[in-house]
Amino acid sequence: MSFNSFGHLFRVTTWGESHGPAIGAVIDGCPPGLPLSEADIQPFLDRRRPGQSRFTTQRREPDAVRILSGTYGGLTTGTPISLVIDNVDARPQDYGKVARAFRPGHADWTYQAKYGIRDPRGGGRASARETAARVAAGAVARRVLGDGVRIRGYLVELGGDPIDRDRFDWDQIDRNSLFCPDPDAAGRWERRLDQARRAGSSLGAVVEVVADGVPAGWGSPLYMKLDAQLAAAMMGINAVKGVEIGAGFGAARLSGEENADPMRPGAAAEGPRFLSNHAGGVAGGISTGQPVVVRLALKPTSSIRIPIETIDAAGQATTIATHGRHDPCVGIRAVPVAEAMMALVLADAKLMHRAQTGREAGFADLTQAARRST
Amino acid sequence: MSFNSFGHLFRVTTWGESHGPAIGAVIDGCPPGLPLSEADIQPFLDRRRPGQSRFTTQRREPDAVRILSGTYGGLTTGTPISLVIDNVDARPQDYGKVARAFRPGHADWTYQAKYGIRDPRGGGRASARETAARVAAGAVARRVLGDGVRIRGYLVELGGDPIDRDRFDWDQIDRNSLFCPDPDAAGRWERRLDQARRAGSSLGAVVEVVADGVPAGWGSPLYMKLDAQLAAAMMGINAVKGVEIGAGFGAARLSGEENADPMRPGAAAEGPRFLSNHAGGVAGGISTGQPVVVRLALKPTSSIRIPIETIDAAGQATTIATHGRHDPCVGIRAVPVAEAMMALVLADAKLMHRAQTGREAGFADLTQAARRST
Amino acid sequence: MSFNSFGHLFRVTTWGESHGPAIGAVIDGCPPGLPLSEADIQPFLDRRRPGQSRFTTQRREPDAVRILSGTYGGLTTGTPISLVIDNVDARPQDYGKVARAFRPGHADWTYQAKYGIRDPRGGGRASARETAARVAAGAVARRVLGDGVRIRGYLVELGGDPIDRDRFDWDQIDRNSLFCPDPDAAGRWERRLDQARRAGSSLGAVVEVVADGVPAGWGSPLYMKLDAQLAAAMMGINAVKGVEIGAGFGAARLSGEENADPMRPGAAAEGPRFLSNHAGGVAGGISTGQPVVVRLALKPTSSIRIPIETIDAAGQATTIATHGRHDPCVGIRAVPVAEAMMALVLADAKLMHRAQTGREAGFADLTQAARRST
Amino acid sequence: MSFNSFGHLFRVTTWGESHGPAIGAVIDGCPPGLPLSEADIQPFLDRRRPGQSRFTTQRREPDAVRILSGTYGGLTTGTPISLVIDNVDARPQDYGKVARAFRPGHADWTYQAKYGIRDPRGGGRASARETAARVAAGAVARRVLGDGVRIRGYLVELGGDPIDRDRFDWDQIDRNSLFCPDPDAAGRWERRLDQARRAGSSLGAVVEVVADGVPAGWGSPLYMKLDAQLAAAMMGINAVKGVEIGAGFGAARLSGEENADPMRPGAAAEGPRFLSNHAGGVAGGISTGQPVVVRLALKPTSSIRIPIETIDAAGQATTIATHGRHDPCVGIRAVPVAEAMMALVLADAKLMHRAQTGREAGFADLTQAARRST
């Protein structure tokens, strides 16, 4: 992990500011021979695209991705894949006020403190616009993972109002503009969001991402644990303030016997059967073969119309109200972003695993080892 | 971040198994000229040392650290610092049962699945014993940070029972064996732990770590954000299942105006004054100048005497009860470990910051910039 | 160092194929506040640009660079700098023959062997066209180094014919199209090149690069030695088969007393005075304060019109003669590329040095230390 | 590549000073399940061991290696392998003079300039003693490579006197104490060395290392080229001032058609047959399937008894003559070190290759691809 690169073997470097000419990602280390064209990436960008409902920013960006290198004849060649997305609806003039004062909770002050200079146009590099590059890269990572691994995200809480797990319906997620698996909650959340939007306020949310089909054995002790990589990946998304795996903070309230995930013999090709998944699919930093489950808490965006006390560039007291185009709940569009980060972590883990062990997954060897030892 | 190395410029590589001859850490990139001897490290190891109360494992390890390289005349020379801690009270014979079956929730199964081989003696590399190497390295990181940065950890919840924040007393933390800042809670927790220990069960906990004195400007967008690094650091500690910064998951339940941390003009040398710290000292991945606040949730240890269903090495159904020497609540000894990880992240961030900017902190420049711009 | 990234703190990632739509570089870790515009980069690209004399490929590329991110108001902001150079004069149709057979000595066979697929258009990623991205990045690295460090390259041998060191004249280098500091040699070389070009052959060359003004103390033992970094940087340029520092292979023929670089007291602000520079400015992997001197040997390009025995994609015997547009001596245009690689290594070393020591250079401290110790 | 770590996936971190208590290496990323014990490493250390003839330093070190972690039941487990070698014959008192003045050509001055402090005992970290840790790690790397890859080094020149290639005899290399494949040259060299030793002088040498059995496809464009990695690896060995691959600097004197390595159809399982190997087994940064051939030039050691002008720690003029125990030609013992570095680079390249492509070597796919395309 480096300043603007993510991953070790499947490595993504992103660049670009919110209101510059374009943003992009360079993917290094992609395996050769994978089918890849813009059409494989665009659908994921479309899911993240702003301006699709009244609950997201009204900035109109087609987010059309172009592949500038790394493929030949529709296949990846193993060389770097350069992805570029032009910024079409940039309005740098909206940000005169931001240039003059620091939005509390935003990166305005910290960038200025660190660098002594900042690009104030739409938050510059700190804008959530950068996450489009992540989503594009995540689509390529899914190619590396193949169809055996399925990654799906959704909201489980908005403005403190959680879904009812008993009403959970995978098919609902794409039927509302809030990635909500519980239709009742979706209705309540829409009303909450309308209210917040009208008040010039914003709301937080909790996103859950599940990866099915991850074989046992991915991830590496001790400082490249799969859960630690996921924690970094998710905490690095704008506005995220908390991450948990499996039972998460709830695990701290269970006894050892409640939290255990008992194991039973499984089908030979599938590894053991687990009777529960408090671990969220990771033990000792390595995947167990169960679904990998991560949740992330997103704060309400700090770009609100309600005035907040702050200081200006000269250090003097003032107040600021942010009137640009903003999401009333950044947690919504974080769903495809969090899915992408999951894909990036898993693709990297897959390559790291086969580097060290020469195998794609761990289980086959185990059963052989088991047979040898009996 | 690599398999067994942590950090980028202040980089620690640890090695060793729970019941091998020794464990150790090699610290690379330490600045030269810092006073360092074993006496600077030992007190931190003593805080983590097992067997100091009935609430931690009864394994008796002096955890005496030796510095084998990297210092001359009591000062660091800029070359690698090799730290070694001998394993004195190893009892590999305790682990015959573990070798034959997988403890649910432990790394037994996943190591076997990944590598096709594992060292079953006390969990081998997956043992919490490795954290002694982290604590030793963390003591050196504190030298790099200097006296201006103070890092303190404590428990805020045990077995689902939280402290009362109104009773918070820094001085209490070292007066009980549970790192508890609330004397009432400490009493309740001792009773809970005695109960769990007698029942052969275990309990979870939540640890909080606070770093005071971190200047504004440390940490780097976008994939080396300070909070993302902290999330990885903490999630990588054994048994941790959740991490949050500042208001954390609670932030997802606040409105934008509630969660904002308003800024007021501060003393010239100190940067702005913040009216609250929901951000936990990090915005946009960069330190704000406020205290950095992290919480981590630890599950109850999976090594319990209560039998749990599992499979053996041949894949057959069995049960396992773990009778070795174990902590009834691994969250307790996680306090000095979490402090060490905080120190490692901050020392690395300090060096990264001065690499890119040529400065130790960001604020001085800002005020100059501010003056220039007015 | 990673697949397509170079450097550690000042880190460049390049992308693009010879006959794709564009090539580019993303620079990560650049210090903030440096003046930077396209005009600072273009002159270096112009020096490397093809088609400027009959001694280089006749491909016509304006090599106009665009900065897509990382600057604001004409200053670097500390965020990634994305540089893009469009491919204008691509002629993929020239490469049908190359697609069907492997050019001996070229990367055709090895890319195919490694990836099972290759982009045959102009060598794809293996083309020297990629070096334009290095030159652009090198121009930014020079900004990081500042005016105190001067980097100059030139040819010292072409087709086995060396310059006469007694005729060395810095001013001549830019007066001929061969970067030759000896006007007599320049004349001889032109005749040799015309001959080789007409014969459909090619010639090798030796390039020397000198960096003046590098302070003592840059570079790091033991696996990031300045000379090892330079060796990797130079050996990684297309067609380079040998690298030497200072006296290089010649040092192996000297006695210890002949090779020693005796030291004399120097002016206080300048460090010691050395009576010779066999070391080439590096001892123990760290700069001595003398000029850093590197030489690199470039083979004659393997793209020649004289037919060579080879195999085709089906493994059958054939011959190949390469009729595209090629340099008769790739060593000529390697001069600005080698300068750029020197700049990249030094800029990275500068940032690494100040990260670990908090200082820009080492000498001031030494004299203080010396005074203390006397 | 980092300060004291080498390699990416097969990663070695070394530590220790010449006259400290011990030196060591931590190997991270080793594949699991490989047979490994001290007996696999010791023979390589014994080849490098000092004091075995009058031509190497008289320091008596048994160089007995201990494995402190990373194996179980005689097999590697995939966790870090900690190797420790005690310093037995340390004589720090020999170095009073070195502490007071800088040996020209040695790292004394540059360490002091960089760090403001240095360990003067035997050169501290800059001593060739560190290479024992490399040799130990190299022995483990050979395990990763397996028996199919054979790495052999030898001297081809000493004091400017080259071997006669027509007399080259592999069996001679281990029959003399100079790793010389030409018995006539061995005799001449012994006389030269005796002379130099008596005169208190030293001699340089050129080492060649050949790796047979490297499959086509290892190494990665563009900044992890196999030859660039080798160049860094070899240039990073103490006293090395030049590195070349295949025809090396000689290639710069050939025409394109002379330097070409024509290809002919080979046996199906073996890839093409090359009619020459000017490339030294690497094209485009990727192995061709031919032997990988590297040469390195070592300067005469700067630790000589003949007095050289220098300055003392206070910056005053003085002379220094080094009377400790030193090798009259450090090139001799560099042979096992250079072999080890070759092994480290290749082991890393093997793991990197299978990470990206999922294959151990490239050729099989090529023939399949070729068949498909015909």
XYZ file of C-alpha atoms in Angstrom, chain A:
374
model
C 0.000 0.000 0.000
C 1.428 3.347 -1.009
C 0.161 6.923 -1.265
C -2.104 6.440 -4.260
C -1.649 2.765 -5.049
C -3.661 -0.097 -3.601
C -2.780 -3.772 -3.569
C 0.432 -5.707 -3.894
C 0.325 -7.956 -6.960
C -2.942 -6.746 -8.413
C -2.024 -3.122 -7.918
C -4.124 -0.090 -8.726
C -2.845 3.482 -8.880
C -5.473 6.198 -9.165
C -5.087 9.851 -10.090
C -7.239 12.898 -10.732
C -9.134 15.691 -9.061
C -12.866 16.284 -8.882
C -12.832 19.238 -11.226
C -9.728 18.535 -13.287
C -9.991 17.285 -16.889
C -10.226 13.588 -16.014
C -9.638 10.908 -13.414
C -8.123 7.509 -13.968
C -6.595 4.304 -12.739
C -3.597 2.262 -13.840
C -3.885 -1.442 -13.054
C -0.590 -3.257 -12.816
C -0.095 -6.988 -12.444
C -3.312 -8.142 -14.076
C -3.021 -11.754 -15.283
C -2.848 -12.098 -19.063
C -5.450 -13.656 -21.312
C -8.596 -12.385 -19.587
C -11.375 -11.033 -21.828
C -11.744 -7.327 -21.111
C -13.408 -4.404 -22.805
C -15.088 -1.192 -21.708
C -18.395 -3.063 -21.678
C -17.141 -5.180 -18.780
C -16.464 -2.110 -16.675
C -19.221 0.340 -17.603
C -22.125 -1.387 -15.788
C -20.326 -1.059 -12.464
C -19.656 2.632 -13.087
C -23.285 3.098 -13.996
C -24.350 1.732 -10.616
C -22.164 4.315 -8.863
C -22.990 7.159 -11.238
C -24.349 10.333 -9.659
C -27.579 12.031 -10.623
C -29.647 8.877 -10.970
C -32.122 9.706 -8.224
C -32.959 12.656 -6.027
C -30.976 10.973 -3.237
C -27.576 11.518 -4.819
C -25.683 14.553 -6.053
C -27.168 16.210 -9.130
C -23.795 16.423 -10.877
C -24.295 14.832 -14.326
C -21.377 12.652 -15.262
C -21.673 9.946 -17.941
C -18.601 8.289 -16.383
C -17.711 6.692 -19.698
C -14.540 4.680 -19.236
C -11.840 4.258 -21.899
C -9.141 1.549 -21.856
C -5.932 3.128 -23.173
C -3.517 0.211 -22.767
C -3.010 -3.346 -21.621
C -5.338 -5.250 -23.944
C -4.903 -6.691 -27.406
C -7.589 -8.399 -29.399
C -10.006 -8.074 -26.481
C -7.717 -9.878 -24.038
C -5.515 -8.574 -21.260
C -1.818 -8.879 -22.134
C -0.298 -8.695 -18.642
C 0.869 -5.103 -19.168
C -0.609 -2.091 -17.337
C -4.241 -1.303 -18.008
C -4.815 2.440 -18.142
C -8.423 3.492 -17.510
C -9.529 7.080 -18.045
C -12.856 8.737 -17.195
C -13.336 12.311 -18.360
C -14.849 14.880 -16.045
C -17.688 16.350 -18.039
C -19.835 18.319 -15.606
C -17.114 20.101 -13.661
C -18.085 23.461 -12.176
C -15.016 24.819 -10.445
C -16.729 28.160 -9.977
C -19.022 26.607 -7.334
C -16.153 26.419 -4.918
C -15.102 29.990 -4.256
C -16.443 29.823 -0.720
C -14.689 26.536 -0.044
C -11.441 28.091 -1.184
C -11.785 30.782 1.425
C -12.834 28.737 4.476
C -12.440 25.188 5.785
C -15.473 22.914 5.855
C -15.420 21.226 9.301
C -15.165 17.455 8.989
C -13.941 17.707 5.430
C -10.365 17.288 4.238
C -9.997 21.010 3.469
C -8.094 21.815 6.626
C -5.951 18.681 6.734
C -4.774 18.944 3.126
C -3.871 22.565 3.737
C -2.063 21.654 6.952
C -0.159 18.822 5.319
C 0.774 20.305 1.972
C 0.517 24.055 2.496
C -1.581 24.081 -0.687
C -4.832 22.477 -1.828
C -7.063 22.264 -4.856
C -10.352 23.604 -3.482
C -12.459 22.767 -6.542
C -14.934 20.214 -5.248
C -12.528 18.918 -2.654
C -9.933 18.228 -5.332
C -8.366 14.865 -4.745
C -10.384 14.302 -1.540
C -13.652 14.272 -3.472
C -15.702 11.086 -3.642
C -15.338 11.476 -7.392
C -12.079 9.490 -7.064
C -14.135 6.442 -6.143
C -15.206 6.101 -9.785
C -11.631 5.021 -10.510
C -11.914 2.407 -7.757
C -15.133 1.062 -9.183
C -13.587 0.779 -12.640
C -10.585 -1.068 -11.234
C -12.862 -3.283 -9.186
C -14.589 -4.433 -12.356
C -11.250 -5.688 -13.665
C -10.572 -7.371 -10.326
C -13.825 -9.289 -10.715
C -12.441 -10.667 -13.987
C -9.432 -11.949 -12.061
C -11.685 -13.577 -9.490
C -13.860 -15.217 -12.118
C -17.481 -16.233 -11.820
C -16.872 -18.448 -8.805
C -16.648 -15.461 -6.505
C -19.748 -13.260 -6.156
C -19.568 -9.889 -4.366
C -22.714 -8.061 -3.329
C -23.232 -4.965 -1.193
C -26.257 -3.234 0.269
C -27.312 -0.847 3.018
C -28.300 -2.324 6.361
C -28.877 0.918 8.215
C -29.598 4.527 7.268
C -29.836 7.432 9.684
C -29.752 4.965 12.581
C -32.700 2.963 11.229
C -31.680 -0.663 10.537
C -33.265 -3.134 8.166
C -35.250 -6.062 9.508
C -33.045 -9.099 8.789
C -36.151 -11.282 8.589
C -37.333 -9.299 5.565
C -33.961 -9.584 3.795
C -34.540 -10.124 0.055
C -31.592 -10.170 -2.360
C -33.886 -9.275 -5.252
C -34.982 -6.034 -3.630
C -31.518 -4.503 -3.611
C -31.592 -3.342 -7.220
C -35.296 -2.461 -7.178
C -34.854 0.717 -5.153
C -32.375 3.541 -5.482
C -31.010 2.935 -1.981
C -29.508 -0.573 -2.379
C -31.889 -1.667 0.377
C -32.726 -5.383 0.752
C -35.791 -4.670 2.955
C -38.639 -2.955 1.058
C -40.191 -1.557 4.228
C -36.959 0.049 5.295
C -36.499 1.439 1.783
C -39.740 3.350 2.129
C -38.894 4.730 5.538
C -35.395 5.734 4.377
C -36.733 7.631 1.369
C -38.859 9.736 3.653
C -35.939 10.359 6.013
C -33.735 11.386 3.114
C -36.267 13.774 1.649
C -36.557 15.394 5.033
C -32.797 15.697 5.467
C -32.335 17.018 1.969
C -34.923 19.717 2.478
C -33.344 20.662 5.816
C -29.947 21.006 4.211
C -28.703 18.238 6.467
C -27.228 14.790 5.801
C -27.483 11.243 7.166
C -25.090 8.386 7.873
C -25.411 4.748 6.886
C -24.044 1.237 7.374
C -23.097 -0.816 4.318
C -22.616 -4.579 4.293
C -20.646 -6.430 1.631
C -20.645 -10.200 1.217
C -18.321 -12.259 -0.957
C -19.499 -15.773 -1.705
C -17.281 -18.438 -3.203
C -13.994 -17.374 -1.629
C -12.043 -20.598 -1.107
C -10.317 -21.410 2.169
C -6.699 -20.281 2.251
C -6.636 -16.731 0.900
C -4.972 -14.026 2.977
C -1.674 -14.187 4.772
C -0.487 -13.912 8.342
C 0.573 -11.733 10.040
C 0.638 -8.284 8.506
C -1.285 -9.100 5.367
C -4.264 -10.696 7.025
C -7.307 -10.744 4.815
C -9.406 -8.962 7.430
C -6.733 -6.327 8.020
C -6.545 -5.681 4.282
C -10.313 -5.396 4.149
C -10.319 -3.052 7.115
C -7.820 -0.764 5.405
C -9.692 -0.966 2.114
C -13.026 -0.035 3.647
C -11.754 2.543 6.138
C -10.028 4.234 3.215
C -13.351 4.963 1.509
C -14.427 8.566 2.032
C -16.566 9.122 5.150
C -16.054 5.626 6.611
C -15.450 5.711 10.375
C -15.844 2.052 11.337
C -15.336 -1.427 9.900
C -16.272 -4.822 11.245
C -15.928 -8.419 10.088
C -18.558 -11.066 10.771
C -20.108 -10.526 14.199
C -17.819 -7.486 14.590
C -18.403 -5.344 17.655
C -21.201 -7.723 18.565
C -18.642 -10.511 19.023
C -17.222 -8.610 21.977
C -20.503 -9.210 23.772
C -20.639 -12.980 23.229
C -19.104 -15.781 25.262
C -16.497 -18.023 23.702
C -18.955 -20.864 23.213
C -21.593 -18.575 21.668
C -19.101 -17.062 19.265
C -17.555 -20.374 18.166
C -18.424 -21.495 14.644
C -18.659 -25.282 15.086
C -17.334 -27.374 12.216
C -18.871 -30.503 10.760
C -17.607 -32.806 8.012
C -18.583 -31.403 4.623
C -18.732 -32.740 1.123
C -15.247 -33.830 0.067
C -14.838 -31.116 -2.520
C -16.166 -28.353 -0.322
C -14.233 -28.511 2.930
C -15.899 -28.601 6.326
C -19.404 -27.357 6.946
C -19.643 -24.543 9.514
C -22.735 -24.265 11.719
C -22.458 -20.463 11.960
C -20.323 -17.616 10.615
C -19.525 -15.243 13.451
C -16.015 -15.112 12.040
C -17.284 -13.509 8.829
C -15.295 -15.942 6.746
C -11.855 -15.111 8.152
C -9.849 -16.796 10.921
C -6.225 -16.035 11.727
C -6.298 -13.601 8.811
C -7.022 -16.378 6.296
C -10.317 -17.183 4.586
C -12.227 -20.121 6.032
C -14.233 -20.991 2.942
C -17.382 -19.351 4.308
C -18.794 -16.100 2.904
C -16.616 -13.102 3.719
C -18.801 -10.510 5.472
C -17.777 -6.901 6.101
C -19.721 -3.901 7.383
C -18.698 -0.269 7.199
C -20.148 2.778 8.946
C -20.316 6.009 6.985
C -20.700 9.341 8.681
C -23.171 11.920 7.354
C -21.371 14.050 4.796
C -19.865 17.240 6.132
C -20.991 19.172 3.043
C -24.321 20.532 4.312
C -26.320 23.713 3.853
C -26.732 24.247 7.590
C -24.059 26.775 8.625
C -21.258 25.485 10.821
C -18.661 27.488 12.716
C -15.229 27.400 11.152
C -12.160 29.463 10.342
C -11.095 31.017 7.077
C -7.763 30.742 5.295
C -6.455 33.634 7.372
C -7.359 31.813 10.579
C -10.279 34.115 11.406
C -13.654 32.939 12.738
C -16.457 32.549 10.201
C -19.265 30.130 9.346
C -19.685 27.967 6.293
C -22.702 26.472 4.521
C -21.942 24.258 1.536
C -24.252 24.886 -1.389
C -22.640 22.776 -4.147
C -24.196 19.547 -5.447
C -23.836 16.901 -2.752
C -25.217 13.546 -1.688
C -27.518 13.799 1.324
C -26.273 10.316 2.259
C -22.874 9.292 0.887
C -23.513 5.808 2.177
C -25.748 5.012 -0.792
C -23.204 5.404 -3.540
C -20.626 3.791 -1.248
C -22.215 0.406 -1.993
C -20.592 -0.149 -5.413
C -17.393 1.394 -4.078
C -17.239 -1.029 -1.156
C -17.936 -3.927 -3.520
C -15.037 -2.753 -5.672
C -12.676 -2.576 -2.702
C -13.698 -6.111 -1.711
C -12.923 -7.254 -5.263
C -9.524 -5.535 -5.215
C -8.560 -7.122 -1.899
C -9.672 -10.580 -2.988
C -7.995 -10.454 -6.402
C -4.750 -9.437 -4.740
C -5.146 -12.192 -2.133
C -5.739 -14.763 -4.850
C -2.512 -13.829 -6.631
C -0.547 -13.676 -3.377
C -1.831 -17.103 -2.407
C -0.824 -18.766 -5.620
C 2.548 -17.006 -5.545
C 3.470 -18.577 -2.231
C 1.761 -21.928 -2.536
C 1.486 -22.542 -6.268
C -2.207 -23.319 -5.783
C -5.425 -21.410 -6.420
C -7.062 -22.556 -3.193
C -6.094 -24.536 -0.167
C -8.588 -27.262 0.320
C -7.530 -29.989 -2.095
C -4.175 -30.273 -0.430
C -5.694 -30.440 2.982
C -7.796 -33.432 2.201
C -4.772 -35.115 0.708
C -2.764 -34.213 3.784
C -5.567 -35.516 5.935
C -5.599 -38.766 4.049
C -1.876 -39.111 4.374
C -2.037 -38.486 8.094
C -4.691 -41.128 8.706
